[in-house]
PDB file of C-alpha atoms in Angstrom:
ATOM      1  CA  MET A   1     147.834 119.406 114.181  1.00 49.00           C
ATOM      2  CA  THR A   2     144.426 120.891 114.041  1.00 56.00           C
ATOM      3  CA  SER A   3     144.423 124.528 115.067  1.00 68.00           C
ATOM      4  CA  LEU A   4     144.122 125.088 118.768  1.00 75.00           C
ATOM      5  CA  PRO A   5     140.988 127.245 118.626  1.00 69.00           C
ATOM      6  CA  SER A   6     139.173 124.299 117.289  1.00 70.00           C
ATOM      7  CA  LEU A   7     140.535 121.849 119.851  1.00 79.00           C
ATOM      8  CA  LEU A   8     140.455 123.962 122.904  1.00 87.00           C
ATOM      9  CA  GLY A   9     138.013 126.598 124.081  1.00 82.00           C
ATOM     10  CA  ASP A  10     138.508 130.087 125.565  1.00 87.00           C
ATOM     11  CA  LEU A  11     139.002 130.998 129.254  1.00 90.00           C
ATOM     12  CA  ASP A  12     136.023 132.249 131.314  1.00 90.00           C
ATOM     13  CA  PRO A  13     136.998 135.528 132.873  1.00 89.00           C
ATOM     14  CA  THR A  14     133.993 135.566 135.009  1.00 92.00           C
ATOM     15  CA  SER A  15     134.646 132.141 136.506  1.00 91.00           C
ATOM     16  CA  ASP A  16     135.968 131.807 140.100  1.00 92.00           C
ATOM     17  CA  ARG A  17     137.954 128.780 139.017  1.00 92.00           C
ATOM     18  CA  ALA A  18     141.657 129.468 138.719  1.00 94.00           C
ATOM     19  CA  VAL A  19     142.958 129.957 135.221  1.00 94.00           C
ATOM     20  CA  PHE A  20     145.454 127.062 135.358  1.00 94.00           C
ATOM     21  CA  ARG A  21     142.565 124.749 136.373  1.00 94.00           C
ATOM     22  CA  GLN A  22     140.436 125.946 133.541  1.00 94.00           C
ATOM     23  CA  ILE A  23     143.291 125.101 131.041  1.00 93.00           C
ATOM     24  CA  ALA A  24     143.644 121.627 132.727  1.00 94.00           C
ATOM     25  CA  ASP A  25     139.880 121.094 132.390  1.00 93.00           C
ATOM     26  CA  GLN A  26     139.956 121.879 128.665  1.00 93.00           C
ATOM     27  CA  LEU A  27     143.025 119.716 127.927  1.00 93.00           C
ATOM     28  CA  ARG A  28     141.519 116.877 129.964  1.00 92.00           C
ATOM     29  CA  GLU A  29     138.232 117.176 128.078  1.00 91.00           C
ATOM     30  CA  ALA A  30     140.096 117.161 124.767  1.00 90.00           C
ATOM     31  CA  ILE A  31     141.933 113.950 125.812  1.00 89.00           C
ATOM     32  CA  ASP A  32     138.756 112.320 126.916  1.00 87.00           C
ATOM     33  CA  ARG A  33     136.982 113.200 123.647  1.00 86.00           C
ATOM     34  CA  GLY A  34     139.941 111.751 121.636  1.00 87.00           C
ATOM     35  CA  ARG A  35     141.090 115.070 120.228  1.00 89.00           C
ATOM     36  CA  PHE A  36     144.511 114.164 121.545  1.00 90.00           C
ATOM     37  CA  LYS A  37     145.239 110.502 120.920  1.00 89.00           C
ATOM     38  CA  GLU A  38     147.166 108.050 123.178  1.00 85.00           C
ATOM     39  CA  GLY A  39     150.897 108.807 122.732  1.00 87.00           C
ATOM     40  CA  GLU A  40     150.260 112.081 121.020  1.00 90.00           C
ATOM     41  CA  LYS A  41     152.095 115.217 121.995  1.00 92.00           C
ATOM     42  CA  LEU A  42     150.033 117.958 123.602  1.00 93.00           C
ATOM     43  CA  PRO A  43     150.537 121.597 122.416  1.00 91.00           C
ATOM     44  CA  SER A  44     153.735 123.091 123.603  1.00 92.00           C
ATOM     45  CA  GLU A  45     153.966 125.582 126.486  1.00 93.00           C
ATOM     46  CA  ALA A  46     154.673 128.313 123.930  1.00 93.00           C
ATOM     47  CA  GLU A  47     151.511 127.423 121.807  1.00 92.00           C
ATOM     48  CA  LEU A  48     149.339 127.372 124.961  1.00 93.00           C
ATOM     49  CA  VAL A  49     150.811 130.647 126.223  1.00 94.00           C
ATOM     50  CA  GLU A  50     149.882 132.243 122.881  1.00 92.00           C
ATOM     51  CA  HIS A  51     146.471 130.667 122.700  1.00 91.00           C
ATOM     52  CA  TYR A  52     145.336 131.537 126.216  1.00 92.00           C
ATOM     53  CA  GLY A  53     147.491 134.712 126.809  1.00 93.00           C
ATOM     54  CA  VAL A  54     148.834 133.421 130.031  1.00 94.00           C
ATOM     55  CA  SER A  55     152.276 132.920 131.511  1.00 94.00           C
ATOM     56  CA  ARG A  56     154.434 129.783 131.033  1.00 94.00           C
ATOM     57  CA  MET A  57     154.155 129.159 134.749  1.00 96.00           C
ATOM     58  CA  THR A  58     150.403 128.917 134.416  1.00 95.00           C
ATOM     59  CA  VAL A  59     150.617 126.497 131.690  1.00 94.00           C
ATOM     60  CA  ARG A  60     153.189 124.403 133.627  1.00 94.00           C
ATOM     61  CA  ASN A  61     150.715 124.362 136.647  1.00 94.00           C
ATOM     62  CA  SER A  62     148.012 123.054 134.220  1.00 94.00           C
ATOM     63  CA  PHE A  63     150.400 120.313 132.963  1.00 93.00           C
ATOM     64  CA  SER A  64     151.187 119.384 136.600  1.00 90.00           C
ATOM     65  CA  ILE A  65     147.460 118.720 137.297  1.00 90.00           C
ATOM     66  CA  LEU A  66     147.193 116.371 134.424  1.00 89.00           C
ATOM     67  CA  GLN A  67     150.407 114.609 135.336  1.00 85.00           C
ATOM     68  CA  GLY A  68     149.191 114.167 138.882  1.00 79.00           C
ATOM     69  CA  GLU A  69     146.075 112.555 137.488  1.00 77.00           C
ATOM     70  CA  GLY A  70     148.237 110.166 135.393  1.00 75.00           C
ATOM     71  CA  LEU A  71     146.770 111.371 132.144  1.00 83.00           C
ATOM     72  CA  VAL A  72     149.945 112.702 130.628  1.00 86.00           C
ATOM     73  CA  ALA A  73     153.681 112.128 131.082  1.00 83.00           C
ATOM     74  CA  ALA A  74     156.573 114.742 130.428  1.00 85.00           C
ATOM     75  CA  GLU A  75     159.561 113.693 128.475  1.00 85.00           C
ATOM     76  CA  HIS A  76     162.504 115.966 129.139  1.00 83.00           C
ATOM     77  CA  GLY A  77     163.326 117.964 125.939  1.00 84.00           C
ATOM     78  CA  LYS A  78     160.446 116.472 123.917  1.00 90.00           C
ATOM     79  CA  GLY A  79     157.241 117.670 125.495  1.00 91.00           C
ATOM     80  CA  VAL A  80     154.208 116.364 127.228  1.00 92.00           C
ATOM     81  CA  PHE A  81     152.413 113.298 125.899  1.00 91.00           C
ATOM     82  CA  VAL A  82     148.919 111.578 126.402  1.00 90.00           C
ATOM     83  CA  ARG A  83     149.637 108.391 128.363  1.00 82.00           C
ATOM     84  CA  PRO A  84     148.425 105.146 126.830  1.00 75.00           C
ATOM     85  CA  ARG A  85     145.262 103.553 128.127  1.00 68.00           C
ATOM     86  CA  PRO A  86     145.397 100.272 130.007  1.00 61.00           C
ATOM     87  CA  PRO A  87     146.681  97.584 127.602  1.00 62.00           C
ATOM     88  CA  VAL A  88     145.636  94.422 129.522  1.00 63.00           C
ATOM     89  CA  ARG A  89     142.037  93.403 130.314  1.00 63.00           C
ATOM     90  CA  ARG A  90     142.185  90.982 133.216  1.00 60.00           C
ATOM     91  CA  LEU A  91     138.990  88.831 133.021  1.00 56.00           C
ATOM     92  CA  ALA A  92     138.545  87.373 136.450  1.00 57.00           C
ATOM     93  CA  SER A  93     136.194  84.666 135.278  1.00 57.00           C
ATOM     94  CA  ASP A  94     138.646  83.201 132.763  1.00 65.00           C
ATOM     95  CA  ARG A  95     142.243  83.890 133.713  1.00 66.00           C
ATOM     96  CA  PHE A  96     142.599  80.781 136.084  1.00 68.00           C
ATOM     97  CA  ALA A  97     140.591  78.439 133.856  1.00 68.00           C
ATOM     98  CA  ARG A  98     142.017  74.835 134.019  1.00 73.00           C
ATOM     99  CA  ARG A  99     142.078  74.757 130.189  1.00 76.00           C
ATOM    100  CA  HIS A 100     144.876  77.342 130.080  1.00 70.00           C
ATOM    101  CA  ARG A 101     147.087  75.253 132.534  1.00 68.00           C
ATOM    102  CA  GLU A 102     146.430  72.232 130.412  1.00 69.00           C
ATOM    103  CA  GLN A 103     147.738  74.171 127.498  1.00 71.00           C
ATOM    104  CA  GLY A 104     150.852  75.015 129.501  1.00 68.00           C
ATOM    105  CA  LYS A 105     149.874  78.693 129.919  1.00 69.00           C
ATOM    106  CA  SER A 106     150.029  80.714 133.107  1.00 70.00           C
ATOM    107  CA  ALA A 107     147.516  83.499 133.645  1.00 71.00           C
ATOM    108  CA  PHE A 108     149.934  86.185 132.840  1.00 75.00           C
ATOM    109  CA  ILE A 109     150.752  84.557 129.480  1.00 74.00           C
ATOM    110  CA  VAL A 110     147.049  84.256 128.713  1.00 72.00           C
ATOM    111  CA  GLU A 111     146.590  88.036 129.431  1.00 74.00           C
ATOM    112  CA  ALA A 112     149.627  89.015 127.392  1.00 74.00           C
ATOM    113  CA  ASP A 113     148.369  86.975 124.453  1.00 72.00           C
ATOM    114  CA  ALA A 114     145.062  88.658 124.574  1.00 71.00           C
ATOM    115  CA  ALA A 115     146.786  92.082 124.622  1.00 70.00           C
ATOM    116  CA  GLY A 116     149.127  91.161 121.732  1.00 74.00           C
ATOM    117  CA  SER A 117     152.095  91.839 123.954  1.00 76.00           C
ATOM    118  CA  HIS A 118     155.337  90.073 124.674  1.00 84.00           C
ATOM    119  CA  PRO A 119     155.533  88.832 128.320  1.00 84.00           C
ATOM    120  CA  GLN A 120     158.601  88.618 130.422  1.00 88.00           C
ATOM    121  CA  VAL A 121     159.313  87.690 134.018  1.00 90.00           C
ATOM    122  CA  ASP A 122     162.462  89.005 135.919  1.00 90.00           C
ATOM    123  CA  SER A 123     163.680  89.831 139.430  1.00 83.00           C
ATOM    124  CA  LEU A 124     162.843  86.213 140.414  1.00 89.00           C
ATOM    125  CA  GLU A 125     163.554  85.121 143.991  1.00 95.00           C
ATOM    126  CA  VAL A 126     162.545  81.773 145.470  1.00 96.00           C
ATOM    127  CA  LYS A 127     163.206  81.076 149.157  1.00 96.00           C
ATOM    128  CA  GLU A 128     161.889  79.602 152.379  1.00 97.00           C
ATOM    129  CA  GLU A 129     161.003  82.088 154.998  1.00 97.00           C
ATOM    130  CA  LYS A 130     158.934  82.681 158.164  1.00 97.00           C
ATOM    131  CA  ALA A 131     155.343  83.597 157.398  1.00 96.00           C
ATOM    132  CA  THR A 132     153.933  87.018 158.511  1.00 97.00           C
ATOM    133  CA  GLN A 133     150.945  86.866 160.804  1.00 96.00           C
ATOM    134  CA  ASP A 134     148.731  87.839 157.934  1.00 97.00           C
ATOM    135  CA  ILE A 135     149.950  85.191 155.561  1.00 97.00           C
ATOM    136  CA  SER A 136     150.042  82.539 158.310  1.00 97.00           C
ATOM    137  CA  THR A 137     146.314  83.190 159.038  1.00 97.00           C
ATOM    138  CA  ARG A 138     145.339  83.046 155.413  1.00 97.00           C
ATOM    139  CA  LEU A 139     147.205  79.785 154.972  1.00 97.00           C
ATOM    140  CA  GLY A 140     145.755  78.123 158.132  1.00 95.00           C
ATOM    141  CA  SER A 141     148.344  79.009 160.708  1.00 94.00           C
ATOM    142  CA  VAL A 142     151.437  77.806 159.049  1.00 95.00           C
ATOM    143  CA  ARG A 143     154.785  79.021 160.466  1.00 95.00           C
ATOM    144  CA  ARG A 144     157.140  78.877 157.376  1.00 96.00           C
ATOM    145  CA  VAL A 145     156.397  79.201 153.728  1.00 98.00           C
ATOM    146  CA  LEU A 146     158.035  79.050 150.372  1.00 98.00           C
ATOM    147  CA  ALA A 147     157.974  82.572 148.874  1.00 98.00           C
ATOM    148  CA  ARG A 148     158.195  83.105 145.118  1.00 97.00           C
ATOM    149  CA  ARG A 149     158.847  86.838 144.152  1.00 97.00           C
ATOM    150  CA  ARG A 150     158.789  87.930 140.577  1.00 95.00           C
ATOM    151  CA  ARG A 151     158.158  91.088 138.421  1.00 95.00           C
ATOM    152  CA  TYR A 152     156.093  90.887 135.170  1.00 91.00           C
ATOM    153  CA  LEU A 153     156.790  92.925 132.069  1.00 90.00           C
ATOM    154  CA  LEU A 154     154.760  93.501 128.912  1.00 85.00           C
ATOM    155  CA  ASP A 155     156.827  94.595 125.901  1.00 83.00           C
ATOM    156  CA  GLY A 156     159.692  95.534 128.199  1.00 85.00           C
ATOM    157  CA  ARG A 157     157.461  97.701 130.616  1.00 86.00           C
ATOM    158  CA  PRO A 158     157.057  96.475 134.253  1.00 91.00           C
ATOM    159  CA  VAL A 159     153.334  96.174 134.988  1.00 90.00           C
ATOM    160  CA  GLU A 160     153.192  94.205 138.213  1.00 92.00           C
ATOM    161  CA  PHE A 161     155.123  92.399 140.779  1.00 95.00           C
ATOM    162  CA  ALA A 162     153.847  89.500 142.922  1.00 95.00           C
ATOM    163  CA  THR A 163     154.849  87.238 145.820  1.00 97.00           C
ATOM    164  CA  SER A 164     153.255  83.785 146.057  1.00 97.00           C
ATOM    165  CA  TYR A 165     153.349  82.018 149.527  1.00 98.00           C
ATOM    166  CA  LEU A 166     152.849  78.363 149.748  1.00 98.00           C
ATOM    167  CA  PRO A 167     153.018  75.906 152.636  1.00 97.00           C
ATOM    168  CA  LEU A 168     156.271  74.136 152.967  1.00 96.00           C
ATOM    169  CA  ASP A 169     154.695  70.737 153.311  1.00 96.00           C
ATOM    170  CA  ILE A 170     153.265  71.228 149.875  1.00 96.00           C
ATOM    171  CA  ALA A 171     156.136  72.997 148.022  1.00 97.00           C
ATOM    172  CA  ARG A 172     159.404  71.959 149.573  1.00 96.00           C
ATOM    173  CA  GLY A 173     161.464  69.689 147.293  1.00 95.00           C
ATOM    174  CA  THR A 174     159.042  70.037 144.302  1.00 97.00           C
ATOM    175  CA  GLN A 175     159.326  71.750 141.021  1.00 96.00           C
ATOM    176  CA  ILE A 176     157.383  74.737 142.631  1.00 96.00           C
ATOM    177  CA  ALA A 177     160.570  75.435 144.518  1.00 96.00           C
ATOM    178  CA  GLU A 178     162.503  75.766 141.357  1.00 94.00           C
ATOM    179  CA  PRO A 179     163.033  79.148 139.550  1.00 92.00           C
ATOM    180  CA  ASN A 180     161.047  77.743 136.532  1.00 91.00           C
ATOM    181  CA  PRO A 181     158.061  75.743 137.731  1.00 93.00           C
ATOM    182  CA  GLY A 182     157.291  74.587 134.325  1.00 90.00           C
ATOM    183  CA  PRO A 183     154.395  74.815 131.751  1.00 89.00           C
ATOM    184  CA  GLY A 184     151.242  76.253 133.392  1.00 87.00           C
ATOM    185  CA  GLY A 185     153.045  77.656 136.350  1.00 90.00           C
ATOM    186  CA  ILE A 186     152.656  76.762 139.963  1.00 93.00           C
ATOM    187  CA  TYR A 187     148.945  76.094 139.696  1.00 92.00           C
ATOM    188  CA  ALA A 188     149.518  73.301 137.290  1.00 92.00           C
ATOM    189  CA  ARG A 189     152.307  71.884 139.533  1.00 94.00           C
ATOM    190  CA  LEU A 190     149.786  72.054 142.596  1.00 96.00           C
ATOM    191  CA  GLU A 191     147.181  70.005 140.635  1.00 94.00           C
ATOM    192  CA  GLU A 192     149.806  67.483 139.789  1.00 94.00           C
ATOM    193  CA  LEU A 193     150.561  67.085 143.413  1.00 96.00           C
ATOM    194  CA  GLY A 194     146.932  66.329 144.033  1.00 96.00           C
ATOM    195  CA  HIS A 195     145.784  69.761 145.167  1.00 96.00           C
ATOM    196  CA  HIS A 196     143.100  70.314 142.542  1.00 95.00           C
ATOM    197  CA  LEU A 197     141.986  73.942 142.630  1.00 93.00           C
ATOM    198  CA  ASP A 198     138.393  74.655 143.572  1.00 94.00           C
ATOM    199  CA  HIS A 199     138.054  78.448 143.881  1.00 92.00           C
ATOM    200  CA  PHE A 200     139.939  81.760 144.555  1.00 91.00           C
ATOM    201  CA  GLU A 201     139.203  84.547 146.875  1.00 92.00           C
ATOM    202  CA  GLU A 202     140.560  88.004 145.994  1.00 91.00           C
ATOM    203  CA  GLU A 203     140.798  91.201 147.951  1.00 94.00           C
ATOM    204  CA  ILE A 204     141.368  94.388 145.846  1.00 93.00           C
ATOM    205  CA  ARG A 205     142.154  97.954 146.849  1.00 95.00           C
ATOM    206  CA  ALA A 206     143.556 100.944 145.067  1.00 93.00           C
ATOM    207  CA  ARG A 207     146.183 103.174 146.772  1.00 95.00           C
ATOM    208  CA  MET A 208     149.156 105.386 146.042  1.00 93.00           C
ATOM    209  CA  PRO A 209     152.481 103.506 145.593  1.00 94.00           C
ATOM    210  CA  SER A 210     155.361 103.502 148.024  1.00 94.00           C
ATOM    211  CA  PRO A 211     158.697 104.885 146.797  1.00 93.00           C
ATOM    212  CA  SER A 212     160.071 101.403 146.184  1.00 95.00           C
ATOM    213  CA  GLU A 213     156.929 100.433 144.220  1.00 95.00           C
ATOM    214  CA  VAL A 214     157.413 103.635 141.993  1.00 93.00           C
ATOM    215  CA  LYS A 215     160.912 102.456 141.362  1.00 94.00           C
ATOM    216  CA  THR A 216     160.097  98.778 140.610  1.00 95.00           C
ATOM    217  CA  LEU A 217     157.243  99.596 138.343  1.00 94.00           C
ATOM    218  CA  ARG A 218     158.750 102.696 136.867  1.00 89.00           C
ATOM    219  CA  LEU A 219     155.541 104.527 137.617  1.00 88.00           C
ATOM    220  CA  ALA A 220     154.873 108.052 136.286  1.00 79.00           C
ATOM    221  CA  SER A 221     153.879 110.774 138.786  1.00 76.00           C
ATOM    222  CA  GLY A 222     150.248 110.403 140.005  1.00 79.00           C
ATOM    223  CA  VAL A 223     149.847 106.847 138.821  1.00 85.00           C
ATOM    224  CA  PRO A 224     148.208 104.644 141.644  1.00 90.00           C
ATOM    225  CA  VAL A 225     148.548 100.914 142.125  1.00 94.00           C
ATOM    226  CA  ILE A 226     146.165  98.098 142.404  1.00 93.00           C
ATOM    227  CA  HIS A 227     146.917  95.981 145.474  1.00 97.00           C
ATOM    228  CA  LEU A 228     145.359  92.542 145.086  1.00 94.00           C
ATOM    229  CA  ILE A 229     145.648  89.686 147.530  1.00 96.00           C
ATOM    230  CA  ARG A 230     144.411  86.288 146.174  1.00 94.00           C
ATOM    231  CA  THR A 231     143.963  82.998 148.136  1.00 96.00           C
ATOM    232  CA  ALA A 232     143.815  79.700 146.219  1.00 95.00           C
ATOM    233  CA  PHE A 233     141.757  76.745 147.723  1.00 96.00           C
ATOM    234  CA  ASP A 234     141.918  73.251 146.772  1.00 96.00           C
ATOM    235  CA  THR A 235     138.757  70.872 146.616  1.00 96.00           C
ATOM    236  CA  GLU A 236     139.334  69.855 150.210  1.00 96.00           C
ATOM    237  CA  GLY A 237     138.950  73.511 151.237  1.00 96.00           C
ATOM    238  CA  ARG A 238     142.589  73.975 152.078  1.00 97.00           C
ATOM    239  CA  PRO A 239     144.273  77.280 151.320  1.00 97.00           C
ATOM    240  CA  VAL A 240     147.334  76.224 149.155  1.00 97.00           C
ATOM    241  CA  GLU A 241     148.581  79.648 148.047  1.00 97.00           C
ATOM    242  CA  VAL A 242     148.339  83.321 148.857  1.00 98.00           C
ATOM    243  CA  CYS A 243     149.486  85.665 146.083  1.00 96.00           C
ATOM    244  CA  ASP A 244     150.226  89.292 146.998  1.00 97.00           C
ATOM    245  CA  THR A 245     150.223  91.344 143.825  1.00 95.00           C
ATOM    246  CA  VAL A 246     150.804  95.115 143.142  1.00 96.00           C
ATOM    247  CA  MET A 247     149.872  96.231 139.655  1.00 93.00           C
ATOM    248  CA  ALA A 248     150.360  99.502 137.863  1.00 91.00           C
ATOM    249  CA  ALA A 249     146.799 100.961 137.701  1.00 89.00           C
ATOM    250  CA  ASP A 250     147.413 102.451 134.274  1.00 85.00           C
ATOM    251  CA  ALA A 251     148.231  98.975 132.842  1.00 84.00           C
ATOM    252  CA  TYR A 252     145.160  97.040 133.663  1.00 84.00           C
ATOM    253  CA  VAL A 253     141.358  96.957 133.332  1.00 81.00           C
ATOM    254  CA  LEU A 254     139.889  94.496 135.877  1.00 80.00           C
ATOM    255  CA  SER A 255     136.822  92.839 134.311  1.00 78.00           C
ATOM    256  CA  TYR A 256     134.388  90.673 136.223  1.00 76.00           C
ATOM    257  CA  GLN A 257     131.244  88.742 135.473  1.00 75.00           C
ATOM    258  CA  LEU A 258     128.714  88.640 138.272  1.00 68.00           C
ATOM    259  CA  PRO A 259     125.709  86.333 138.518  1.00 73.00           C
ATOM    260  CA  ALA A 260     122.264  88.055 138.804  1.00 79.00           C
ATOM    261  CA  THR A 261     121.036  85.631 141.463  1.00 67.00           C
TER     262      THR A 261
END
């Protein structure tokens, strides 16, 4: 490793900013500038104590700030490491293109291929249930829906989980109600049933995860989630699916192309 004086600066004794925050600032800047690469171990507590002339508790407080920001992760007995950047670029204008369904690929497989990662789906549950008020409203006042719940993994790491809700008059008794809906996923099956997709509407917000979401997605401390609700409409203007998705924010970059007119 390059010597610390060349990687990190000195503390400013005249600053009113707390020492542990100054150290966190310098480590953050070093990460942003690429002096510490993704997956690389940061200097140890002992090295930082010696470099800055501070206590171990001060260094630990600095690490806690960076962990809370999702920049680093501590591995017990090994040290503190720079967290990887988002591996998946979700291109909104392309992920639901019909050509992918015609090739037998779901949107998640398309994204995994682009990231060079191995996709998996687990925790699959398919059942009929009463629609919540929100889902009912989005689907045109339906009372009961077919719900498909699943978790998505890339190279063994959980990155999102989603629940699709479909009107029973469309999905009941079809391959959509099977654990494996077949090549191209449920959108391919919807189009085979005559519901040719016309457009999608998405609502996106960022928030901190619930305890169950932390467990399901194995999120590190300080990592938020992206909560996305998407409604699919067919060419007749009917909403045919609502997908409620929670994604690990450190796993995705959401990319959009917007018209200038």
